[in-house]
Amino acid sequence: MKNENMKKRHLQKFVILSLLLWVAFNFPILLLFNNSDAIFGIPMIYFYIFSVWTLSIILSFYFLKKYNE
């Protein structure tokens, strides 16, 4: 039944993803990428933030897609 509440294992995946994002966007981790280097002309900190953000969106989409099957 698709109208049920989300299963516990799916909720656990989102909790783990949230914790990983909390660590990834924590200040000490961000300081590791705060330098003058550039990747494809983009400052490293911006590249890191948007890469992690994009990856989290893709993982969330994947988890929700698996849930709806």
Short mmCIF file of C-alpha atoms in Angstrom, two decimals:
data_model
loop_
_atom_site.label_atom_id
_atom_site.label_comp_id
_atom_site.label_asym_id
_atom_site.label_seq_id
_atom_site.Cartn_x
_atom_site.Cartn_y
_atom_site.Cartn_z
CA MET A 1 0.00 0.00 0.00
CA LYS A 2 1.58 3.23 -1.15
CA ASN A 3 -0.54 5.38 1.15
CA GLU A 4 1.11 3.97 4.26
CA ASN A 5 3.64 5.91 6.23
CA MET A 6 7.20 5.68 5.04
CA LYS A 7 8.91 2.49 6.17
CA LYS A 8 11.41 2.68 8.98
CA ARG A 9 14.41 1.80 6.78
CA HIS A 10 13.58 4.64 4.37
CA LEU A 11 13.36 7.07 7.26
CA GLN A 12 16.70 5.79 8.53
CA LYS A 13 18.29 6.55 5.15
CA PHE A 14 17.09 10.14 5.35
CA VAL A 15 18.31 10.51 8.92
CA ILE A 16 21.75 9.21 7.91
CA LEU A 17 21.80 11.54 4.89
CA SER A 18 20.88 14.47 7.14
CA LEU A 19 23.66 13.66 9.57
CA LEU A 20 26.19 13.33 6.75
CA LEU A 21 25.10 16.70 5.36
CA TRP A 22 25.40 18.24 8.81
CA VAL A 23 28.99 16.99 9.01
CA ALA A 24 29.77 18.02 5.41
CA PHE A 25 28.55 21.58 5.98
CA ASN A 26 30.09 21.91 9.43
CA PHE A 27 32.49 24.82 9.85
CA PRO A 28 35.75 22.84 10.32
CA ILE A 29 35.08 20.80 7.16
CA LEU A 30 34.29 23.94 5.18
CA LEU A 31 37.57 25.46 6.30
CA LEU A 32 39.43 22.61 4.58
CA PHE A 33 38.13 23.89 1.22
CA ASN A 34 38.48 27.61 1.92
CA ASN A 35 41.61 28.37 -0.09
CA SER A 36 42.50 30.21 -3.28
CA ASP A 37 42.60 27.11 -5.52
CA ALA A 38 40.06 26.76 -8.29
CA ILE A 39 38.46 23.80 -10.06
CA PHE A 40 37.30 24.60 -13.60
CA GLY A 41 37.66 28.28 -12.71
CA ILE A 42 35.31 27.97 -9.71
CA PRO A 43 36.67 28.64 -6.23
CA MET A 44 37.12 25.38 -4.34
CA ILE A 45 34.67 26.21 -1.53
CA TYR A 46 31.85 26.93 -3.97
CA PHE A 47 32.63 23.79 -5.94
CA TYR A 48 32.53 21.73 -2.72
CA ILE A 49 29.27 23.24 -1.45
CA PHE A 50 27.40 22.84 -4.72
CA SER A 51 28.80 19.35 -5.34
CA VAL A 52 27.66 18.12 -1.93
CA TRP A 53 24.31 19.83 -2.38
CA THR A 54 23.78 18.25 -5.80
CA LEU A 55 24.78 14.83 -4.51
CA SER A 56 22.30 15.13 -1.64
CA ILE A 57 19.49 16.00 -4.07
CA ILE A 58 20.35 12.99 -6.25
CA LEU A 59 20.46 10.66 -3.23
CA SER A 60 17.14 12.00 -1.92
CA PHE A 61 15.54 11.47 -5.32
CA TYR A 62 16.93 7.92 -5.43
CA PHE A 63 15.60 7.10 -1.95
CA LEU A 64 12.15 8.47 -2.76
CA LYS A 65 12.06 6.68 -6.09
CA LYS A 66 12.88 3.36 -4.38
CA TYR A 67 10.15 4.07 -1.80
CA ASN A 68 7.48 4.64 -4.46
CA GLU A 69 8.21 1.39 -6.29
#
